Amino acid sequence: MPPLHFQSLATLAARLERRELSAVELMQALLARTCTVEPRVHAFNSYDEADALAQASASDARRAAGQARGPLDGIPVGLKDVIAVRDQPLTASSKILSNFVSPYDATVTRKLQDAGAVLFGRLNCDEFAMGSSNENSAFGPVANPWDLTRVPGGSSGGSAAALAAGEVVASLGSDTGGSIRQPAALCGLVGLKPTYGLVSRYGLVAYASSLDQIGPFGRTVEDAAILLGAIAGHDELDSTSYHATVPDYRAALSGPAPRRLGIPKEYFGAGLDPGIGAAVEAAVKFYRDRGCEVKEVSLPHTSYCLDAYYVIATAEASSNLARFDGVRYGHRSKAATDAIDLYAKSRAEGFGAEVKRRIILGTYVLSSGYYDAYYLRAQKVRTLIRRDFLRAFEEVDALLTPTSPAPAFKLGEKADPLALYLCDIYTIGVNLAGLPAISVPCGFTNSGLPIGLQLIGQPFKEADLLALAHDYEQAHDWHTRHPNL
Amino acid sequence: MSAPQDFNIDYLAQLARLALTAEEKAKFAAQLGDVLHHIERLAEVDVTGIEPTAHAFPIENVWQADVARPGLAVADALRNAPTQRENMISVPKVVE
């Protein structure tokens, strides 16, 4: 049995239910663990110890009164600092919101509270969710618990690192171009991006509204399934929220998994680390040996995914971030002389370099004279990218790819924005097509760095994906390995 | 790689209401030049007759019942205001 802070959500839920452990004891253990490792990991922007213990205490009281609410009752869950929790800071890891306290709860926050979860901490991330290494946070980078000189991935780096380090039992992140899956891969965790529209975006600080989704990080596929079940479902407060039927994801794990898998050939070309390629090939063999039909498929527009994304996402971001103008909330410049100056200086002082770059790029591709050549064209290419996936799904049930082309790199290693964008080549198409995808640990590099396997599913078929991932996970022991921290 | 001739960072910074320093303008223009060079590849794709996708699963006509319900309380709405007075946010003079 691993130490308490590395035990899975499912294990801890059972122990809480059997009264082997109280929610307060669990939270105290995690607080102690956080004190020990946090100075080296920096996964949190902030956390409220008293508030967490009060929630834990309330959970114990519910359980004592026979009113425990389910597997999440009493379980400490960390939220990426872009998900609104009333009366808690909501900074998006940006100076422009460094003093912002949320006046309302996100829908996922409310759902987790209804499930009895103990919401612990504001997890560090790349500023406004823009990044692939968590080096763009205004509050300092996050370190990978597997190797503190390396990045945890991004933008949900804190959500991944806190879980990998044993500071939380599970966490939520957000994924716009891979920001849950890539850090999950780099930190040896399970991370899932739901189908677009499955999980409400109400209360998520918007980056790119047609791509953003909130999703779970877990130690195991089962943990991710439990968390997904708690947050999924239609929300009338999010007009892009789908009226999808939410199955019992946890129960579906033991059900039949899809048998027809596709390997998109474009995802195994140049630029893929050989160690990662080998680990993914081994996973392919595993599924073949299990009796799955595994065939090569083609997603011909793969090489245009990154380009389409950096037009569409930056365009949407330039619009979404227009609200940060120093007027109603957030940083207001003291140097401003008039209204326009107020906007320009507040934004200049409040936003970091990467955010500024993406706003400028987004403004360019939407500007008069360039809209057709860039934004409209990128949207048409998006149609083709989506069609590639749907065509593949006529022959197979799920696709199997590496999650990241490279394992965790050194902090400061990739200074060039374009080099960082290339981290997302395997994850980005999924957001453009609105599909669900999960990253599961599938091995380690020669230097002991985690490797992730990505499974891409059909719209709203998360249950199939989870079953497929669960089969793989249970036949291996990657999920029982933890960093030496 | 430098940005295309028509990439006017001064104009864009003005549109985006971002007061960039001269150093930032030079650096970003160069960095974005690299990114734009990559993005130009989209011009290679044959998009004849292809409809644009704004959302992967477009939903139309999402209605909400026209029922009055309490909104955000004034105190909550103003809790993050940089400066305020008499339930209003104070701002620099906009009109002379």
Coordinates of C-alpha atoms in Angstrom, one line a residue:
Chain A
M1 CA 0.0 0.0 0.0
P2 CA 1.5 3.3 -1.0
P3 CA 1.6 6.2 1.5
L4 CA -1.7 8.0 2.1
H5 CA -0.9 10.9 -0.2
F6 CA -0.3 8.6 -3.2
Q7 CA -3.5 6.5 -2.7
S8 CA -6.1 6.6 -5.4
L9 CA -9.5 8.4 -5.1
A10 CA -11.3 5.0 -5.3
T11 CA -9.1 3.6 -2.5
L12 CA -9.6 6.6 -0.2
A13 CA -13.3 6.8 -0.9
A14 CA -13.6 3.1 0.2
R15 CA -11.5 3.8 3.3
L16 CA -13.6 6.9 4.2
E17 CA -16.7 4.8 3.8
R18 CA -15.3 2.1 6.1
R19 CA -14.5 4.8 8.6
E20 CA -10.8 3.7 8.5
L21 CA -10.0 7.3 8.0
S22 CA -11.8 10.6 8.5
A23 CA -11.9 13.4 5.9
V24 CA -10.1 15.7 8.4
E25 CA -7.3 13.2 8.8
L26 CA -7.0 12.9 5.1
M27 CA -6.9 16.6 4.6
Q28 CA -4.4 17.0 7.4
A29 CA -2.1 14.4 5.8
L30 CA -2.3 16.3 2.5
L31 CA -1.6 19.6 4.1
A32 CA 1.5 18.1 5.8
R33 CA 2.6 16.7 2.4
T34 CA 2.0 20.0 0.8
C35 CA 4.1 21.8 3.4
T36 CA 6.9 19.4 2.6
V37 CA 7.0 19.4 -1.1
E38 CA 5.3 22.6 -2.2
P39 CA 8.4 24.8 -1.8
R40 CA 10.0 22.6 -4.5
V41 CA 7.0 22.0 -6.8
H42 CA 5.1 25.4 -6.7
A43 CA 1.9 23.7 -7.9
F44 CA -0.3 26.1 -6.0
N45 CA -0.9 29.8 -6.6
S46 CA -2.6 29.8 -3.2
Y47 CA -4.5 27.6 -0.8
D48 CA -6.7 28.1 2.2
E49 CA -5.9 25.6 4.9
A50 CA -8.7 26.6 7.3
D51 CA -11.3 26.5 4.6
A52 CA -10.2 23.1 3.4
L53 CA -10.3 21.6 6.9
A54 CA -13.7 23.2 7.5
Q55 CA -15.0 21.4 4.3
A56 CA -13.4 18.2 5.5
S57 CA -15.0 18.5 8.9
A58 CA -18.4 19.1 7.2
S59 CA -17.9 15.9 5.3
D60 CA -17.2 13.9 8.4
A61 CA -20.4 15.4 10.0
R62 CA -22.4 14.4 7.0
R63 CA -21.0 10.9 7.1
A64 CA -21.6 10.6 10.8
A65 CA -25.3 11.5 10.2
G66 CA -25.6 8.9 7.5
Q67 CA -25.7 11.4 4.7
A68 CA -22.5 10.9 2.8
R69 CA -23.0 11.9 -0.8
G70 CA -20.9 9.4 -2.7
P71 CA -17.3 8.6 -3.6
L72 CA -16.2 12.2 -3.7
D73 CA -17.5 13.1 -0.3
G74 CA -14.5 14.2 1.8
I75 CA -12.0 13.9 -1.1
P76 CA -9.6 16.8 -1.6
V77 CA -9.7 18.0 -5.2
G78 CA -7.6 20.8 -6.6
L79 CA -8.9 23.3 -9.1
K80 CA -6.9 25.0 -11.8
D81 CA -6.8 28.8 -11.1
V82 CA -9.1 29.5 -14.0
I83 CA -12.2 27.8 -12.5
A84 CA -14.3 30.1 -10.3
V85 CA -14.9 29.3 -6.7
R86 CA -16.9 32.0 -4.8
D87 CA -14.8 33.9 -2.3
Q88 CA -11.6 32.3 -3.6
P89 CA -8.9 34.0 -5.7
L90 CA -9.4 33.6 -9.5
T91 CA -6.1 34.8 -11.0
A92 CA -5.7 32.8 -14.2
S93 CA -2.0 33.0 -13.1
S94 CA -2.0 36.6 -14.3
K95 CA -0.9 39.9 -12.7
I96 CA -4.0 41.4 -14.3
L97 CA -6.1 39.3 -11.9
S98 CA -3.7 38.9 -9.0
N99 CA -6.2 40.5 -6.5
F100 CA -9.4 39.2 -8.1
V101 CA -11.7 37.3 -5.8
S102 CA -14.5 35.4 -7.5
P103 CA -18.0 36.5 -6.7
Y104 CA -19.5 33.3 -8.0
D105 CA -19.1 29.6 -8.4
A106 CA -18.4 27.8 -11.7
T107 CA -20.9 25.1 -12.5
V108 CA -18.3 22.4 -12.0
T109 CA -17.4 23.9 -8.6
R110 CA -21.1 23.7 -7.6
K111 CA -21.3 20.1 -8.9
L112 CA -18.2 19.1 -6.9
Q113 CA -19.6 20.8 -3.8
D114 CA -22.9 18.9 -4.3
A115 CA -20.8 15.7 -4.4
G116 CA -19.2 16.6 -1.1
A117 CA -15.7 17.1 -2.5
V118 CA -13.2 19.2 -0.4
L119 CA -12.1 21.9 -2.8
F120 CA -8.5 22.5 -2.0
G121 CA -6.3 25.2 -3.5
R122 CA -5.9 27.4 -6.5
L123 CA -3.6 25.5 -8.9
N124 CA -0.9 27.2 -10.8
C125 CA -1.1 27.2 -14.6
D126 CA 0.2 29.0 -17.7
E127 CA -1.3 32.6 -17.7
F128 CA -4.8 32.4 -19.1
A129 CA -4.2 28.8 -20.0
M130 CA -1.7 29.8 -22.8
G131 CA 1.3 27.6 -22.7
S132 CA 2.7 24.0 -22.8
S133 CA 5.1 24.1 -19.9
N134 CA 3.6 26.2 -17.0
E135 CA 6.5 28.6 -17.5
N136 CA 4.2 31.4 -18.5
S137 CA 2.7 31.9 -15.0
A138 CA 3.0 35.3 -13.5
F139 CA 3.6 33.6 -10.2
G140 CA 6.5 31.4 -11.2
P141 CA 6.9 28.1 -12.9
V142 CA 5.9 24.7 -11.7
A143 CA 8.4 21.9 -11.3
N144 CA 7.8 18.3 -12.5
P145 CA 7.7 16.1 -9.4
W146 CA 9.5 13.3 -11.4
D147 CA 12.5 15.7 -12.0
L148 CA 12.4 19.1 -10.4
T149 CA 14.6 20.6 -13.0
R150 CA 12.0 19.9 -15.7
V151 CA 8.6 21.2 -16.6
P152 CA 5.3 19.5 -15.7
G153 CA 3.8 20.5 -19.0
G154 CA 1.0 23.0 -19.5
S155 CA -1.1 24.8 -19.3
S156 CA -2.6 22.8 -16.4
G157 CA 0.9 22.2 -15.0
G158 CA -0.1 22.8 -11.4
S159 CA -3.1 20.5 -11.6
A160 CA -0.8 17.7 -12.8
A161 CA 2.2 18.4 -10.5
A162 CA 0.0 18.7 -7.4
L163 CA -1.5 15.3 -8.0
A164 CA 1.8 13.7 -9.0
A165 CA 3.4 15.1 -5.9
G166 CA 0.7 13.9 -3.6
E167 CA -0.7 17.3 -2.6
V168 CA -4.3 16.5 -3.8
V169 CA -6.2 13.3 -4.5
A170 CA -7.5 14.5 -7.9
S171 CA -7.7 17.7 -9.8
L172 CA -9.4 19.6 -12.5
G173 CA -7.7 21.3 -15.4
S174 CA -8.8 22.8 -18.7
D175 CA -7.8 21.7 -22.2
T176 CA -7.9 24.0 -25.2
G177 CA -5.0 22.5 -27.3
G178 CA -3.8 19.7 -25.0
S179 CA -3.5 21.4 -21.7
I180 CA -4.8 18.5 -19.6
R181 CA -3.5 15.6 -21.7
Q182 CA 0.1 16.8 -22.2
P183 CA 0.8 17.6 -18.5
A184 CA -0.8 14.3 -17.6
A185 CA 1.6 12.5 -20.0
L186 CA 4.6 14.4 -18.7
C187 CA 3.6 13.7 -15.0
G188 CA 2.6 10.1 -15.3
L189 CA -1.1 10.7 -14.7
V190 CA -4.4 10.1 -16.4
G191 CA -5.9 13.2 -17.9
L192 CA -9.1 13.4 -19.9
K193 CA -10.5 16.1 -22.2
P194 CA -14.2 15.6 -22.6
T195 CA -16.2 16.0 -25.8
Y196 CA -16.8 19.7 -26.4
G197 CA -20.1 20.5 -24.7
L198 CA -20.1 17.7 -22.2
V199 CA -18.8 19.7 -19.3
S200 CA -20.1 23.2 -18.6
R201 CA -17.7 26.2 -19.3
Y202 CA -19.7 28.5 -17.0
G203 CA -17.2 29.8 -14.5
L204 CA -14.2 28.9 -16.6
V205 CA -12.0 31.9 -17.5
A206 CA -12.4 31.8 -21.2
Y207 CA -9.4 31.4 -23.5
A208 CA -10.8 30.0 -26.8
S209 CA -14.5 29.5 -26.4
S210 CA -15.0 26.9 -29.2
L211 CA -12.1 24.8 -27.9
D212 CA -12.0 25.0 -24.1
Q213 CA -13.2 22.1 -21.9
I214 CA -12.7 21.4 -18.2
G215 CA -11.6 17.9 -17.4
P216 CA -10.3 15.6 -14.7
F217 CA -6.8 14.4 -13.7
G218 CA -6.6 11.2 -11.8
R219 CA -4.1 8.6 -10.6
T220 CA -6.1 6.0 -12.4
V221 CA -8.7 5.7 -15.1
E222 CA -11.2 4.9 -12.5
D223 CA -10.4 8.1 -10.6
A224 CA -10.8 10.1 -13.7
A225 CA -14.1 8.3 -14.4
I226 CA -15.5 9.2 -11.0
L227 CA -14.5 12.8 -11.4
L228 CA -15.9 13.0 -14.9
G229 CA -19.2 11.6 -13.7
A230 CA -19.5 14.4 -11.1
I231 CA -18.8 17.3 -13.5
A232 CA -20.4 16.2 -16.8
G233 CA -23.9 17.2 -17.9
H234 CA -26.0 19.8 -19.5
D235 CA -25.9 23.3 -18.0
E236 CA -28.5 25.9 -18.9
L237 CA -25.9 28.6 -17.9
D238 CA -23.6 27.5 -20.8
S239 CA -25.3 27.9 -24.2
T240 CA -22.7 25.6 -25.8
S241 CA -23.5 22.9 -23.3
Y242 CA -24.9 19.7 -24.9
H243 CA -27.9 17.7 -23.8
A244 CA -25.8 14.6 -23.7
T245 CA -26.8 11.5 -21.7
V246 CA -24.3 11.0 -19.0
P247 CA -23.7 7.3 -18.4
D248 CA -22.2 5.8 -15.2
Y249 CA -18.6 6.1 -16.3
R250 CA -17.3 4.1 -13.4
A251 CA -19.6 1.2 -14.1
A252 CA -18.7 1.3 -17.8
L253 CA -15.0 0.5 -17.0
S254 CA -15.8 -3.1 -16.6
G255 CA -18.0 -3.2 -19.6
P256 CA -17.0 -4.1 -23.1
A257 CA -14.3 -1.9 -24.6
P258 CA -14.2 -1.0 -28.3
R259 CA -12.3 -3.5 -30.5
R260 CA -11.4 -1.6 -33.6
L261 CA -8.4 0.7 -33.1
G262 CA -6.8 3.1 -35.6
I263 CA -3.2 4.3 -35.7
P264 CA -3.0 7.6 -37.6
K265 CA 0.2 7.3 -39.6
E266 CA 0.8 11.1 -39.5
Y267 CA 1.3 10.9 -35.7
F268 CA 4.3 8.7 -35.9
G269 CA 6.6 10.7 -38.2
A270 CA 9.6 12.9 -37.7
G271 CA 9.8 14.8 -34.4
L272 CA 8.6 11.9 -32.3
D273 CA 11.0 10.9 -29.5
P274 CA 12.1 7.2 -30.3
G275 CA 11.6 6.2 -26.6
I276 CA 8.0 7.4 -26.7
G277 CA 7.4 5.8 -30.1
A278 CA 8.6 2.5 -28.7
A279 CA 6.4 2.7 -25.7
V280 CA 3.3 3.5 -27.8
E281 CA 4.2 0.6 -30.2
A282 CA 4.3 -1.7 -27.2
A283 CA 0.8 -0.5 -26.3
V284 CA -0.4 -1.1 -29.8
K285 CA 0.9 -4.7 -29.5
F286 CA -0.9 -5.1 -26.2
Y287 CA -4.2 -4.2 -27.8
R288 CA -3.5 -6.5 -30.8
D289 CA -2.7 -9.4 -28.5
R290 CA -6.0 -8.7 -26.7
G291 CA -7.8 -9.4 -29.9
C292 CA -8.4 -5.8 -31.0
E293 CA -8.4 -5.1 -34.7
V294 CA -5.7 -2.5 -35.1
K295 CA -5.2 -0.8 -38.5
E296 CA -3.4 2.1 -39.9
V297 CA -5.5 5.1 -40.8
S298 CA -4.8 8.5 -42.2
L299 CA -5.7 12.0 -41.0
P300 CA -4.4 13.8 -44.1
H301 CA -4.7 17.4 -42.7
T302 CA -2.8 16.6 -39.5
S303 CA 0.1 18.9 -40.5
Y304 CA -2.3 21.9 -40.6
C305 CA -3.8 21.4 -37.1
L306 CA -1.2 23.6 -35.4
D307 CA -1.6 26.3 -37.9
A308 CA -5.4 26.3 -37.8
Y309 CA -5.3 26.2 -34.0
Y310 CA -3.0 29.2 -33.7
V311 CA -5.3 31.2 -35.9
I312 CA -8.6 30.2 -34.3
A313 CA -7.5 30.1 -30.7
T314 CA -5.6 33.4 -30.7
A315 CA -8.5 35.0 -32.6
E316 CA -11.0 33.8 -29.9
A317 CA -8.6 34.8 -27.2
S318 CA -8.1 38.3 -28.5
S319 CA -11.9 38.7 -28.2
N320 CA -12.2 37.0 -24.8
L321 CA -9.4 38.9 -23.2
A322 CA -10.8 42.3 -24.3
R323 CA -12.8 42.4 -21.1
F324 CA -9.6 42.9 -19.1
D325 CA -9.4 46.7 -19.4
G326 CA -8.8 47.9 -16.0
V327 CA -12.3 49.4 -15.6
R328 CA -14.6 47.0 -13.6
Y329 CA -12.1 44.6 -12.1
G330 CA -8.5 43.5 -12.3
H331 CA -5.4 45.6 -12.4
R332 CA -5.8 49.3 -13.3
S333 CA -2.8 51.3 -14.3
K334 CA -2.0 54.3 -12.1
A335 CA -0.1 55.8 -15.1
A336 CA -3.1 56.3 -17.3
T337 CA -4.1 59.7 -18.5
D338 CA -7.4 59.0 -20.3
A339 CA -9.8 56.1 -21.0
I340 CA -7.9 54.6 -24.0
D341 CA -4.7 55.0 -22.2
L342 CA -6.3 53.3 -19.2
Y343 CA -7.0 50.2 -21.3
A344 CA -3.6 50.2 -23.0
K345 CA -1.5 50.6 -19.9
S346 CA -3.6 48.4 -17.6
R347 CA -3.3 45.6 -20.2
A348 CA 0.3 46.2 -20.9
E349 CA 1.2 46.1 -17.2
G350 CA -1.1 43.2 -16.4
F351 CA -0.5 40.7 -19.2
G352 CA 2.6 38.6 -19.7
A353 CA 4.6 38.3 -22.9
E354 CA 2.9 35.1 -24.3
V355 CA -0.6 36.5 -23.6
K356 CA 0.4 39.7 -25.4
R357 CA 1.8 37.8 -28.4
R358 CA -1.4 35.7 -28.8
I359 CA -3.6 38.8 -28.5
I360 CA -1.6 40.5 -31.2
L361 CA -1.7 37.5 -33.4
G362 CA -5.4 37.0 -32.9
T363 CA -6.0 40.7 -33.6
Y364 CA -4.1 40.4 -36.8
V365 CA -5.9 37.4 -38.2
L366 CA -9.3 39.0 -37.4
S367 CA -8.4 42.4 -38.7
S368 CA -10.0 43.9 -41.8
G369 CA -8.3 42.7 -44.9
Y370 CA -6.9 39.6 -43.3
Y371 CA -10.0 37.9 -41.9
D372 CA -10.7 35.9 -45.0
A373 CA -7.1 34.9 -45.6
Y374 CA -6.5 33.7 -42.1
Y375 CA -9.5 33.3 -39.8
L376 CA -12.1 32.2 -42.3
R377 CA -9.6 29.9 -44.1
A378 CA -8.5 28.4 -40.8
Q379 CA -12.2 27.6 -40.0
K380 CA -12.5 25.9 -43.3
V381 CA -9.4 23.8 -42.7
R382 CA -11.0 23.0 -39.3
T383 CA -13.9 21.5 -41.2
L384 CA -11.5 19.3 -43.1
I385 CA -9.6 18.3 -39.9
R386 CA -12.9 17.3 -38.3
R387 CA -13.9 15.3 -41.4
D388 CA -10.6 13.4 -41.3
F389 CA -11.4 12.2 -37.8
L390 CA -15.1 11.4 -38.6
R391 CA -14.0 9.5 -41.7
A392 CA -11.5 7.4 -39.7
F393 CA -14.3 6.7 -37.2
E394 CA -16.3 5.0 -40.0
E395 CA -13.6 2.2 -39.9
V396 CA -12.5 2.2 -36.3
D397 CA -13.9 3.0 -32.8
A398 CA -10.9 4.9 -31.3
L399 CA -7.5 6.2 -32.3
L400 CA -4.2 5.5 -30.6
T401 CA -1.4 8.0 -30.6
P402 CA 1.4 9.3 -28.4
T403 CA 0.2 12.2 -26.3
S404 CA 3.4 14.3 -26.5
P405 CA 6.3 14.2 -29.0
A406 CA 8.8 14.5 -26.2
P407 CA 9.1 13.8 -22.5
A408 CA 9.4 16.6 -19.9
F409 CA 12.0 19.1 -21.0
K410 CA 14.2 21.2 -18.8
L411 CA 12.9 24.5 -17.3
G412 CA 14.0 27.3 -19.6
E413 CA 15.0 24.9 -22.4
K414 CA 12.4 26.0 -24.9
A415 CA 12.6 29.8 -25.1
D416 CA 11.2 30.1 -28.6
P417 CA 7.4 30.3 -28.7
L418 CA 7.2 28.2 -31.8
A419 CA 9.2 25.4 -30.1
L420 CA 6.6 25.4 -27.3
Y421 CA 3.7 25.3 -29.8
L422 CA 5.2 22.1 -31.3
C423 CA 4.6 20.3 -28.0
D424 CA 0.9 20.1 -28.9
I425 CA 1.1 18.5 -32.3
Y426 CA -0.7 15.3 -31.2
T427 CA -3.3 16.9 -28.9
I428 CA -4.4 19.9 -30.9
G429 CA -6.5 18.3 -33.6
V430 CA -8.7 16.8 -31.0
N431 CA -9.8 20.2 -29.7
L432 CA -10.4 21.4 -33.2
A433 CA -12.7 18.4 -33.9
G434 CA -14.4 18.6 -30.5
L435 CA -13.6 15.0 -29.7
P436 CA -12.9 13.3 -26.3
A437 CA -9.4 12.1 -25.6
I438 CA -7.6 10.6 -22.7
S439 CA -3.9 10.3 -21.8
V440 CA -2.8 7.2 -19.8
P441 CA 0.7 6.4 -18.5
C442 CA 2.4 3.9 -20.8
G443 CA 5.9 3.7 -19.6
F444 CA 9.1 5.7 -18.8
T445 CA 12.0 6.9 -20.8
N446 CA 15.5 5.7 -20.2
S447 CA 16.0 8.6 -17.8
G448 CA 12.9 7.8 -15.9
L449 CA 10.5 10.4 -17.3
P450 CA 6.8 9.5 -17.8
I451 CA 5.4 8.7 -21.2
G452 CA 1.7 9.1 -22.1
L453 CA -0.5 7.2 -24.5
Q454 CA -3.4 9.1 -26.1
L455 CA -6.7 7.5 -27.0
I456 CA -9.1 9.6 -29.1
G457 CA -12.7 8.7 -29.1
Q458 CA -15.9 9.4 -30.9
P459 CA -18.2 12.3 -29.7
F460 CA -19.8 11.6 -26.3
K461 CA -18.3 8.1 -26.2
E462 CA -16.1 8.8 -23.1
A463 CA -17.4 5.5 -21.6
D464 CA -15.8 3.6 -24.5
L465 CA -12.5 5.5 -24.1
L466 CA -12.4 4.9 -20.4
A467 CA -13.1 1.2 -20.8
L468 CA -10.3 0.9 -23.4
A469 CA -7.9 2.9 -21.2
H470 CA -8.8 0.9 -18.1
D471 CA -8.1 -2.4 -19.8
Y472 CA -4.6 -1.2 -20.7
E473 CA -3.9 0.3 -17.3
Q474 CA -5.0 -2.8 -15.3
A475 CA -2.7 -5.0 -17.3
H476 CA 0.3 -2.8 -16.5
D477 CA 1.6 -1.2 -13.3
W478 CA 2.6 2.2 -14.5
H479 CA -0.1 3.8 -12.3
T480 CA 1.5 2.3 -9.2
R481 CA 4.8 4.2 -9.7
H482 CA 5.3 7.5 -8.0
P483 CA 8.0 10.1 -8.0
N484 CA 10.8 10.0 -5.4
L485 CA 9.7 13.2 -3.8
Chain B
M1 CA 12.2 35.3 -39.3
S2 CA 10.8 38.8 -39.7
A3 CA 7.1 39.4 -40.0
P4 CA 5.4 40.0 -43.4
Q5 CA 5.6 43.5 -44.7
D6 CA 2.0 44.2 -43.9
F7 CA 2.3 43.1 -40.3
N8 CA 2.0 46.5 -38.7
I9 CA 2.6 45.9 -35.0
D10 CA 1.9 49.5 -34.0
Y11 CA -1.5 49.3 -35.6
L12 CA -2.3 46.0 -34.1
A13 CA -1.2 47.1 -30.6
Q14 CA -3.5 50.1 -31.0
L15 CA -6.4 47.8 -32.0
A16 CA -5.7 45.5 -29.1
R17 CA -5.3 48.4 -26.7
L18 CA -1.9 47.2 -25.6
A19 CA 0.8 49.8 -24.8
L20 CA 3.8 47.8 -26.0
T21 CA 7.4 49.1 -25.5
A22 CA 9.6 49.6 -28.5
E23 CA 11.6 46.5 -27.3
E24 CA 8.4 44.4 -27.1
K25 CA 7.3 45.5 -30.5
A26 CA 10.6 44.5 -32.1
K27 CA 10.8 41.2 -30.2
F28 CA 7.1 40.2 -30.8
A29 CA 7.2 41.1 -34.4
A30 CA 10.2 38.8 -34.9
Q31 CA 8.7 36.0 -32.9
L32 CA 5.3 36.3 -34.5
G33 CA 7.0 36.4 -37.9
D34 CA 8.2 32.9 -37.2
V35 CA 4.7 31.8 -36.2
L36 CA 3.1 33.5 -39.2
H37 CA 5.5 31.9 -41.6
H38 CA 4.3 28.5 -40.3
I39 CA 0.6 29.6 -40.5
E40 CA 1.0 30.7 -44.1
R41 CA 0.9 27.0 -44.9
L42 CA -2.8 27.1 -44.5
A43 CA -2.9 28.8 -47.9
E44 CA -1.8 25.4 -49.4
V45 CA -5.0 23.7 -48.5
D46 CA -7.8 23.4 -51.1
V47 CA -10.8 24.7 -49.3
T48 CA -13.1 25.1 -52.4
G49 CA -16.7 24.5 -51.4
I50 CA -15.8 23.9 -47.7
E51 CA -18.0 25.5 -45.1
P52 CA -16.2 27.0 -42.1
T53 CA -16.5 25.3 -38.7
A54 CA -17.0 27.7 -35.8
H55 CA -18.0 25.0 -33.4
A56 CA -17.5 21.3 -33.7
F57 CA -21.1 20.5 -32.7
P58 CA -23.1 23.6 -33.6
I59 CA -26.2 24.1 -31.6
E60 CA -28.8 26.6 -32.6
N61 CA -31.5 28.6 -30.9
V62 CA -30.6 27.8 -27.3
W63 CA -33.5 29.5 -25.6
Q64 CA -33.9 30.4 -22.0
A65 CA -37.3 31.0 -20.4
D66 CA -37.9 34.7 -19.9
V67 CA -38.3 34.5 -16.1
A68 CA -36.9 37.1 -13.8
R69 CA -34.4 35.9 -11.3
P70 CA -32.0 37.6 -8.9
G71 CA -28.8 38.7 -10.4
L72 CA -25.4 39.3 -8.9
A73 CA -25.8 41.4 -5.7
V74 CA -24.3 44.9 -6.0
A75 CA -21.7 44.2 -3.3
D76 CA -20.5 41.1 -5.3
A77 CA -20.5 42.9 -8.6
L78 CA -18.3 45.7 -7.1
R79 CA -16.1 43.7 -4.9
N80 CA -13.2 43.7 -7.4
A81 CA -13.7 47.3 -8.6
P82 CA -10.4 49.3 -8.6
T83 CA -12.2 52.3 -7.2
Q84 CA -15.8 52.9 -6.4
R85 CA -18.2 55.4 -5.0
E86 CA -21.9 55.3 -4.3
N87 CA -22.4 51.9 -5.9
M88 CA -20.6 53.0 -9.0
I89 CA -17.2 52.3 -10.4
S90 CA -15.1 55.4 -10.7
V91 CA -13.2 55.9 -13.9
P92 CA -11.1 58.6 -15.5
K93 CA -13.1 61.2 -17.4
V94 CA -14.2 59.8 -20.8
V95 CA -15.9 62.9 -22.3
E96 CA -14.7 66.4 -21.8

